[in-house]
Amino acid sequence: MSKSEFANPWGARFKEGMSARLVRFNTSLPVEARLFEADVRASLAHVQMLGATGLLTAEESLTLARGLEGILADWRDGKLQLKVELEDIHMNLEVLLTDRVGEVGGKVHTARSRNDQQAVAQRLFFKESTLALARTIRSLQQTVVDHAREHGSLLMPSYTHLQRAEFTTYGHWLATYVVMLDRDWSRLQDCVRRADECPLGACASSGTSLAIDREATAAALGFRRATVHSIDSVSDRDYLVEFGAAAALLMVHLSRLAEEIIFFTSQECGFLRLADAHCTGSSIMPQKKNPDVPELVRGKAGTAIGDLVSLLAIVKGLPLGYNKDVQEDKTSWFSLLDASQQSVEILTDLVREMAPIAARMKEAASGGHVLATELANYLVRKGLPFRSAHHVVGQLVKLADEAGCDVSQLELSAMQGVCPLFQPDVRDMTAQTMVVAKNSVGSCGTEAYARLMAELDAMLSR
Ligand code: ARG
């Protein structure tokens, strides 16, 4: 296509150009410029296939390939400016190519449409960016594991209903997030696997009568295979919705970690200290050191949920084939991608440098009647049905509350007054002695924790 033919990109059918307002409204360029490189790479594979199948001569194919390689190099060097008047990356690419190689540049659009062109650029970018996010999750997990290896044996309370429930170790608490994040990692792998099919060659919607080789372009671009249905190829945005669900859930997990870090660093708990480099101060209260990083992550999780809903709503009710509505998909997709990538990275820094305050955690894990469940288990070991043991310990808790002490501080005689099964060995039971003894699978005890850490190592080497 010569330059003059782009005076109106929609060709001879149009008498007038687009209004300035329409140009601004219609363009996807500011959002999608980051797909340009993928578009050039897909175009390269396309012209090489057109040469191999004889739809272009070898010389034409080579000329177009050289032109595209030059564009790619200049783009990477930051030498190219894309034009909003040309609506999107695809029109810009064709004009840039034609400027370089002349009229033969118009042959690049043989047997393709912007619909499959967009679809293939998105999927190429999708695979790479999603796998990059998955790798970032792995390094957060590894950082949490390393931190747990260093400080994991510290005693801390575990919570239910945000009330001290039992006791556990810092390492056992940290490992929870490694396990949660592993599900996020594998959800991302799953959606990449399903998206790993090449839509290029589907053309506008129902394919082409030109004898292209779709498996060749699929293979050249590193896809598992070509998509099996042309209409579905240009309609489908499932992979973005799947990614949206996986990324929103990832953000929800990060938000839960963020919330716990905020709680644990509060003066009320004082279990953790964050590095100054990850906190901000107050413009009025000189004493403040605010946990902005986890707060922002928690806030961004809200935006992420909105982005997932946007993606679903954009696709809902769309008739088959390409509809311009899907141009909006990139805003939500990139918002999710960037928020999750940044949040995982900054939480990795935060965790690497956060410091547990052992004395505060231990103090909290020794009060709040956290020994109660293990006292009941003591009686179970002596043959009492658990329900009766629960009742006995409930009475002890009541006594302790009346005496203003913790259940672990009651006199043995007072305990025996409630249940004669208590013997002097009950005095050996403390949070510290019992935490190491919880060794059923997944528990916090010494051996169970060692097995868990081995499990996490195996998980992270996958
Ligand atoms: N900019 C469009 C998008 O983001 C590319 C495809 C345009 N195709 C069309 N027929 N208008 O989805």
Coordinates of C-alpha atoms and ligand atoms in Angstrom, one line a residue:
M1 CA 0.0 0.0 0.0
S2 CA 1.5 3.3 -1.0
K3 CA 1.5 6.2 1.5
S4 CA -1.3 8.0 -0.4
E5 CA -3.5 5.0 0.0
F6 CA -3.2 5.5 3.8
A7 CA -4.7 9.0 3.5
N8 CA -7.7 7.1 4.5
P9 CA -6.6 3.7 5.8
W10 CA -10.0 2.1 5.0
G11 CA -9.4 2.5 1.3
A12 CA -11.4 3.6 -1.7
R13 CA -14.7 3.1 -0.1
F14 CA -14.4 6.2 2.1
K15 CA -14.7 9.7 0.8
E16 CA -13.8 11.5 4.0
G17 CA -11.2 10.8 6.7
M18 CA -12.1 10.2 10.3
S19 CA -12.9 13.1 12.5
A20 CA -10.3 14.1 15.0
R21 CA -12.6 13.0 17.8
L22 CA -13.0 9.6 16.2
V23 CA -9.2 9.2 15.8
R24 CA -8.8 9.8 19.5
F25 CA -11.7 7.6 20.4
N26 CA -10.8 4.8 18.1
T27 CA -7.1 4.3 18.6
S28 CA -5.7 1.5 20.7
L29 CA -2.2 2.6 20.2
P30 CA -1.4 4.2 23.6
V31 CA -2.4 1.0 25.4
E32 CA -1.2 -1.6 22.9
A33 CA 2.2 -0.2 21.9
R34 CA 3.8 -2.8 24.1
L35 CA 2.5 -5.5 21.7
F36 CA 4.3 -3.9 18.7
E37 CA 7.4 -6.2 19.0
A38 CA 5.2 -9.3 19.1
D39 CA 3.4 -8.0 16.0
V40 CA 6.6 -7.6 14.1
R41 CA 7.8 -11.1 15.1
A42 CA 4.5 -12.6 14.0
S43 CA 4.7 -10.7 10.7
L44 CA 8.2 -12.1 10.1
A45 CA 7.0 -15.6 10.6
H46 CA 4.1 -14.8 8.3
V47 CA 6.2 -13.5 5.4
Q48 CA 8.6 -16.4 5.7
M49 CA 5.7 -18.8 5.4
L50 CA 4.3 -16.8 2.5
G51 CA 7.7 -17.3 0.8
A52 CA 7.9 -21.0 1.6
T53 CA 4.4 -21.7 0.3
G54 CA 5.0 -19.7 -3.0
L55 CA 2.4 -17.1 -2.2
L56 CA 5.3 -14.6 -2.4
T57 CA 8.4 -15.1 -4.4
A58 CA 11.6 -15.8 -2.5
E59 CA 12.8 -12.4 -3.3
E60 CA 9.6 -10.7 -2.0
S61 CA 9.6 -12.7 1.1
L62 CA 13.3 -11.8 1.8
T63 CA 12.6 -8.1 1.1
L64 CA 9.7 -8.1 3.6
A65 CA 11.7 -10.0 6.1
R66 CA 14.7 -7.6 5.9
G67 CA 12.3 -4.7 6.2
L68 CA 10.7 -6.2 9.3
E69 CA 14.0 -7.0 10.9
G70 CA 15.1 -3.4 10.4
I71 CA 11.9 -2.2 12.0
L72 CA 12.4 -4.5 14.9
A73 CA 16.0 -3.3 15.5
D74 CA 14.9 0.3 15.2
W75 CA 12.0 -0.2 17.6
R76 CA 14.3 -1.9 20.2
D77 CA 16.6 1.1 19.8
G78 CA 13.8 3.5 20.5
K79 CA 14.0 5.1 17.1
L80 CA 10.4 4.6 15.9
Q81 CA 7.4 6.8 16.6
L82 CA 4.0 5.2 16.1
K83 CA 1.1 7.4 14.8
V84 CA -2.2 7.6 16.5
E85 CA -3.9 8.5 13.2
L86 CA -3.0 5.0 12.0
E87 CA -5.3 3.6 14.8
D88 CA -3.2 0.6 15.9
I89 CA 0.1 -1.1 15.8
H90 CA -0.9 -3.2 12.8
M91 CA -1.6 -0.2 10.5
N92 CA 1.6 1.5 11.8
L93 CA 3.6 -1.6 11.0
E94 CA 2.3 -1.9 7.4
V95 CA 3.0 1.8 6.8
L96 CA 6.5 1.6 8.3
L97 CA 7.3 -1.4 6.2
T98 CA 6.0 0.1 3.0
D99 CA 8.0 3.2 3.7
R100 CA 11.1 1.0 3.9
V101 CA 10.6 -1.5 1.1
G102 CA 8.1 0.2 -1.2
E103 CA 4.9 -1.0 -2.6
V104 CA 5.8 -4.7 -2.1
G105 CA 5.2 -3.9 1.6
G106 CA 1.5 -4.2 1.0
K107 CA 2.0 -7.9 0.4
V108 CA 2.6 -8.5 4.1
H109 CA -1.2 -8.4 4.6
T110 CA -1.7 -11.4 2.2
A111 CA -3.8 -14.0 3.9
R112 CA -4.2 -12.2 7.2
S113 CA -6.4 -9.6 8.8
R114 CA -5.8 -7.3 11.8
N115 CA -8.1 -9.6 13.7
D116 CA -5.8 -12.7 13.6
Q117 CA -2.9 -10.3 13.7
Q118 CA -4.0 -8.8 16.9
A119 CA -4.9 -12.3 18.3
V120 CA -1.5 -13.7 17.6
A121 CA 0.4 -10.7 18.9
Q122 CA -1.6 -10.8 22.1
R123 CA -1.0 -14.5 22.5
L124 CA 2.7 -14.2 22.0
F125 CA 2.9 -11.4 24.5
F126 CA 0.6 -13.3 26.8
K127 CA 2.7 -16.4 26.9
E128 CA 5.9 -14.6 27.7
S129 CA 4.5 -12.1 30.2
T130 CA 2.5 -14.7 32.0
L131 CA 5.5 -17.1 32.3
A132 CA 7.6 -14.1 33.5
L133 CA 5.0 -13.4 36.2
A134 CA 5.1 -17.1 37.2
R135 CA 8.9 -16.9 37.5
T136 CA 8.5 -13.8 39.7
I137 CA 6.1 -15.8 41.9
R138 CA 8.8 -18.5 42.2
S139 CA 11.3 -16.0 43.5
L140 CA 8.9 -14.6 46.1
Q141 CA 8.3 -18.2 47.2
Q142 CA 12.0 -18.9 47.4
T143 CA 12.6 -15.7 49.4
V144 CA 9.9 -16.7 51.8
V145 CA 11.5 -20.2 52.1
D146 CA 14.9 -18.7 52.7
H147 CA 13.5 -16.3 55.3
A148 CA 11.8 -19.3 57.0
R149 CA 15.1 -21.3 57.0
E150 CA 16.7 -18.4 58.9
H151 CA 14.0 -17.6 61.5
G152 CA 11.5 -20.4 61.1
S153 CA 11.7 -22.0 64.6
L154 CA 10.5 -18.9 66.4
L155 CA 7.3 -19.4 68.4
M156 CA 4.3 -17.4 67.5
P157 CA 0.5 -17.6 68.0
S158 CA -1.8 -18.9 65.3
Y159 CA -5.1 -17.2 64.9
T160 CA -8.7 -18.0 64.2
H161 CA -11.3 -15.2 64.2
L162 CA -8.2 -12.9 64.7
Q163 CA -8.1 -14.2 68.2
R164 CA -5.1 -16.2 69.5
A165 CA -6.1 -19.7 68.9
E166 CA -3.1 -22.0 69.3
F167 CA 0.6 -21.7 68.8
T168 CA 2.8 -22.4 65.9
T169 CA 6.2 -21.3 64.5
Y170 CA 7.1 -18.4 62.4
G171 CA 8.3 -20.8 59.7
H172 CA 5.0 -22.7 59.7
W173 CA 3.1 -19.4 59.3
L174 CA 5.4 -18.3 56.4
A175 CA 5.1 -21.6 54.6
T176 CA 1.4 -21.1 54.2
Y177 CA 2.0 -18.4 51.7
V178 CA 4.5 -20.6 49.8
V179 CA 1.8 -23.2 49.4
M180 CA -0.9 -20.7 48.4
L181 CA 1.4 -19.1 45.9
D182 CA 2.2 -22.5 44.3
R183 CA -1.5 -22.8 43.3
D184 CA -1.2 -19.3 41.7
W185 CA 1.9 -20.4 39.9
S186 CA 0.3 -23.5 38.6
R187 CA -2.9 -21.7 37.5
L188 CA -0.7 -19.4 35.4
Q189 CA 1.0 -22.4 33.9
D190 CA -2.3 -23.9 33.1
C191 CA -3.7 -20.9 31.2
V192 CA -0.5 -20.6 29.2
R193 CA -0.8 -24.2 28.2
R194 CA -4.3 -23.7 26.9
A195 CA -3.4 -20.4 25.2
D196 CA -0.5 -22.0 23.4
E197 CA -2.1 -22.2 20.0
C198 CA -1.5 -19.9 17.1
P199 CA -4.5 -18.0 15.6
L200 CA -2.5 -16.5 12.8
G201 CA -4.0 -17.3 9.4
A202 CA -7.6 -17.3 10.7
C203 CA -7.8 -14.0 8.8
A204 CA -10.9 -11.9 9.4
S205 CA -13.0 -14.8 10.7
S206 CA -13.7 -17.7 8.3
G207 CA -10.2 -18.4 7.1
T208 CA -8.8 -18.0 3.6
S209 CA -8.7 -19.6 0.1
L210 CA -5.0 -18.8 -0.2
A211 CA -2.9 -21.9 0.4
I212 CA -1.1 -20.9 3.6
D213 CA 0.6 -23.2 6.1
R214 CA -0.7 -22.4 9.5
E215 CA 1.3 -25.1 11.2
A216 CA 4.5 -23.6 9.9
T217 CA 3.8 -20.2 11.4
A218 CA 2.6 -21.8 14.6
A219 CA 5.9 -23.7 14.9
A220 CA 8.0 -20.7 13.9
L221 CA 6.5 -18.7 16.6
G222 CA 6.9 -21.4 19.2
F223 CA 3.3 -22.4 19.6
R224 CA 2.2 -26.0 20.3
R225 CA 0.0 -25.9 17.2
A226 CA -2.4 -23.8 15.1
T227 CA -5.8 -23.1 16.6
V228 CA -8.5 -25.5 15.2
H229 CA -11.2 -23.0 14.3
S230 CA -10.9 -19.7 12.5
I231 CA -14.0 -18.0 14.0
D232 CA -13.0 -19.0 17.5
S233 CA -9.5 -17.8 16.8
V234 CA -10.6 -14.2 16.4
S235 CA -13.4 -14.3 18.9
D236 CA -11.6 -16.0 21.8
R237 CA -10.5 -14.0 24.8
D238 CA -10.8 -16.8 27.3
Y239 CA -7.1 -16.8 28.0
L240 CA -7.4 -13.3 29.3
V241 CA -10.3 -14.1 31.5
E242 CA -8.5 -17.1 32.8
F243 CA -5.4 -15.0 33.4
G244 CA -7.6 -12.4 35.0
A245 CA -9.0 -14.9 37.4
A246 CA -5.6 -16.3 38.2
A247 CA -4.1 -12.9 38.6
A248 CA -6.9 -11.5 40.7
L249 CA -6.7 -14.5 43.0
L250 CA -2.9 -14.1 43.2
M251 CA -3.6 -10.4 44.2
V252 CA -6.1 -11.6 46.8
H253 CA -3.4 -13.9 48.2
L254 CA -0.9 -11.1 48.3
S255 CA -3.5 -8.9 49.9
R256 CA -3.9 -11.4 52.7
L257 CA -0.2 -11.6 53.2
A258 CA -0.1 -7.8 53.1
E259 CA -2.9 -7.6 55.7
E260 CA -1.1 -9.9 58.1
I261 CA 2.1 -8.0 57.7
I262 CA 0.3 -4.8 58.5
F263 CA -1.3 -6.4 61.5
F264 CA 2.0 -8.0 62.7
T265 CA 3.9 -4.8 62.3
S266 CA 1.3 -2.8 64.2
Q267 CA 2.1 -1.6 67.7
E268 CA -0.6 -3.9 68.9
C269 CA 1.4 -7.0 67.8
G270 CA 4.9 -5.8 67.2
F271 CA 5.9 -9.2 65.8
L272 CA 7.7 -7.8 62.7
R273 CA 9.8 -4.8 61.8
L274 CA 9.9 -3.6 58.2
A275 CA 13.1 -2.0 56.7
D276 CA 12.9 1.8 56.5
A277 CA 13.4 1.5 52.7
H278 CA 10.0 0.0 52.4
C279 CA 8.1 2.4 54.6
T280 CA 7.1 6.0 54.6
G281 CA 6.6 8.6 57.2
S282 CA 3.8 11.1 58.1
S283 CA 3.9 14.7 57.1
I284 CA 2.5 15.7 60.5
M285 CA 3.3 12.9 63.0
P286 CA 7.0 12.6 63.3
Q287 CA 6.9 9.2 65.0
K288 CA 5.0 7.5 62.2
K289 CA 6.5 4.7 60.1
N290 CA 3.7 3.5 57.8
P291 CA 3.5 0.2 56.0
D292 CA 2.6 1.7 52.6
V293 CA 3.9 -1.2 50.5
P294 CA 1.5 -3.8 52.0
E295 CA -1.3 -1.3 52.1
L296 CA -0.9 -0.5 48.4
V297 CA -0.8 -4.2 47.5
R298 CA -4.0 -4.6 49.5
G299 CA -5.5 -1.7 47.6
K300 CA -4.4 -2.9 44.2
A301 CA -6.1 -6.3 44.9
G302 CA -9.3 -4.3 44.8
T303 CA -8.4 -2.9 41.4
A304 CA -7.5 -6.4 40.2
I305 CA -10.9 -7.8 41.1
G306 CA -12.5 -4.9 39.1
D307 CA -10.2 -5.7 36.1
L308 CA -11.3 -9.3 36.2
V309 CA -15.0 -8.3 36.2
S310 CA -14.3 -5.8 33.3
L311 CA -12.8 -8.6 31.2
L312 CA -15.8 -10.9 31.8
A313 CA -18.2 -8.0 31.1
I314 CA -16.4 -7.1 27.9
V315 CA -16.8 -10.6 26.5
K316 CA -20.3 -11.3 27.8
G317 CA -22.9 -11.2 25.0
L318 CA -20.5 -10.6 22.2
P319 CA -21.5 -12.2 18.9
L320 CA -18.9 -14.4 17.3
G321 CA -16.2 -13.1 15.1
Y322 CA -14.1 -10.0 15.9
N323 CA -15.9 -7.1 17.6
K324 CA -14.2 -3.9 18.5
D325 CA -15.3 -4.2 22.1
V326 CA -12.4 -6.5 22.7
Q327 CA -10.0 -3.7 22.0
E328 CA -10.8 -2.8 25.6
D329 CA -9.4 -6.1 26.9
K330 CA -5.9 -4.8 27.0
T331 CA -6.6 -2.1 29.5
S332 CA -7.7 -4.6 32.1
W333 CA -5.2 -7.2 31.1
F334 CA -2.2 -4.9 31.4
S335 CA -3.5 -3.4 34.6
L336 CA -3.7 -6.9 36.1
L337 CA -0.4 -7.9 34.7
D338 CA 1.5 -4.8 35.9
A339 CA -0.1 -4.7 39.3
S340 CA 0.6 -8.4 40.0
Q341 CA 4.1 -8.2 38.6
Q342 CA 5.0 -5.1 40.7
S343 CA 3.3 -6.4 43.8
V344 CA 5.1 -9.7 43.7
E345 CA 8.4 -8.0 43.2
I346 CA 8.0 -5.4 45.9
L347 CA 6.7 -8.0 48.4
T348 CA 9.8 -10.1 47.6
D349 CA 12.0 -7.1 48.7
L350 CA 9.9 -6.5 51.7
V351 CA 10.0 -10.1 53.0
R352 CA 13.7 -10.4 52.3
E353 CA 14.4 -7.6 54.7
M354 CA 11.7 -7.9 57.3
A355 CA 12.8 -8.8 60.8
P356 CA 10.8 -10.9 63.3
I357 CA 10.8 -9.7 66.9
A358 CA 11.1 -13.0 68.7
A359 CA 10.3 -11.8 72.2
R360 CA 7.0 -10.3 71.2
M361 CA 5.9 -13.3 69.3
K362 CA 6.9 -15.6 72.1
E363 CA 5.1 -13.5 74.6
A364 CA 1.9 -13.6 72.6
A365 CA 2.2 -17.3 72.0
S366 CA 2.4 -17.9 75.7
G367 CA -0.8 -16.0 76.7
G368 CA -4.3 -16.0 75.5
H369 CA -4.9 -19.6 76.8
V370 CA -3.2 -20.9 73.6
L371 CA -2.3 -24.1 75.5
A372 CA -6.0 -25.0 75.9
T373 CA -6.3 -27.4 73.0
E374 CA -3.2 -29.2 74.0
L375 CA -4.4 -29.5 77.6
A376 CA -7.5 -31.2 76.1
N377 CA -5.3 -33.5 74.1
Y378 CA -3.4 -34.4 77.3
L379 CA -6.7 -35.7 78.8
V380 CA -7.5 -37.5 75.5
R381 CA -4.2 -39.3 75.8
K382 CA -5.3 -40.4 79.3
G383 CA -8.5 -41.9 77.8
L384 CA -11.0 -39.1 78.3
P385 CA -13.4 -38.6 75.3
F386 CA -12.4 -35.3 73.6
R387 CA -15.8 -33.7 74.3
S388 CA -15.4 -34.2 78.0
A389 CA -11.8 -33.0 77.9
H390 CA -13.0 -29.9 76.1
H391 CA -15.5 -29.3 78.9
V392 CA -12.8 -29.8 81.6
V393 CA -10.4 -27.3 79.9
G394 CA -13.3 -24.9 79.4
Q395 CA -13.7 -24.9 83.2
L396 CA -10.0 -24.3 83.7
V397 CA -10.1 -21.4 81.3
K398 CA -13.0 -20.0 83.4
L399 CA -11.0 -20.4 86.6
A400 CA -8.0 -18.8 85.0
D401 CA -10.0 -15.8 83.8
E402 CA -11.4 -15.4 87.3
A403 CA -7.9 -15.6 88.8
G404 CA -6.7 -13.1 86.1
C405 CA -4.0 -15.5 84.8
D406 CA -3.4 -17.7 81.8
V407 CA -4.7 -21.3 81.8
S408 CA -1.1 -22.5 81.7
Q409 CA -0.4 -20.7 85.0
L410 CA -3.0 -22.5 87.1
E411 CA -1.8 -24.4 90.2
L412 CA -1.8 -28.2 89.6
S413 CA -4.0 -28.7 92.6
A414 CA -6.6 -26.3 91.1
M415 CA -6.5 -28.3 87.8
Q416 CA -6.8 -31.6 89.7
G417 CA -9.8 -30.2 91.5
V418 CA -11.5 -30.0 88.1
C419 CA -10.1 -33.3 86.8
P420 CA -8.0 -35.8 88.7
L421 CA -6.4 -37.1 85.5
F422 CA -4.0 -34.1 85.6
Q423 CA -0.6 -35.3 86.9
P424 CA 2.6 -33.3 87.5
D425 CA 3.8 -34.0 84.0
V426 CA 1.2 -31.5 82.8
R427 CA 3.6 -28.9 84.0
D428 CA 6.1 -29.9 81.3
M429 CA 3.6 -28.7 78.7
T430 CA 4.4 -25.2 77.4
A431 CA 3.9 -23.7 74.0
Q432 CA 7.6 -24.1 73.4
T433 CA 7.6 -27.9 74.3
M434 CA 4.3 -28.6 72.6
V435 CA 5.0 -26.7 69.3
V436 CA 7.7 -29.2 68.4
A437 CA 5.5 -32.1 69.2
K438 CA 2.8 -31.4 66.6
N439 CA 4.1 -33.8 64.0
S440 CA 1.1 -35.0 62.0
V441 CA 1.3 -34.2 58.3
G442 CA 1.3 -30.5 57.7
S443 CA 1.6 -29.5 61.3
C444 CA 4.2 -27.2 62.8
G445 CA 6.2 -29.8 64.8
T446 CA 9.9 -30.3 64.2
E447 CA 9.7 -33.4 62.1
A448 CA 6.5 -32.3 60.3
Y449 CA 8.1 -28.9 59.5
A450 CA 11.2 -30.6 58.1
R451 CA 9.1 -32.7 55.8
L452 CA 7.1 -29.6 54.8
M453 CA 10.3 -27.7 54.0
A454 CA 11.5 -30.6 51.8
E455 CA 8.1 -30.6 50.1
L456 CA 8.5 -26.9 49.4
D457 CA 12.0 -27.4 48.0
A458 CA 10.6 -30.0 45.6
M459 CA 7.8 -27.6 44.7
L460 CA 10.1 -24.8 43.9
S461 CA 12.3 -27.0 41.7
R462 CA 9.4 -27.8 39.4
Ligands
ARG1 N1 -6.8 -2.5 17.7 C1 -7.6 -3.6 17.5 C2 -7.7 -4.3 18.9 O1 -7.1 -3.9 19.8 C3 -7.0 -4.5 16.5 C4 -7.9 -5.2 15.6 C5 -8.7 -4.4 14.8 N2 -9.5 -5.0 13.8 C6 -10.6 -4.4 13.3 N3 -11.3 -5.0 12.4 N4 -10.9 -3.2 13.6 O2 -8.4 -5.3 19.1

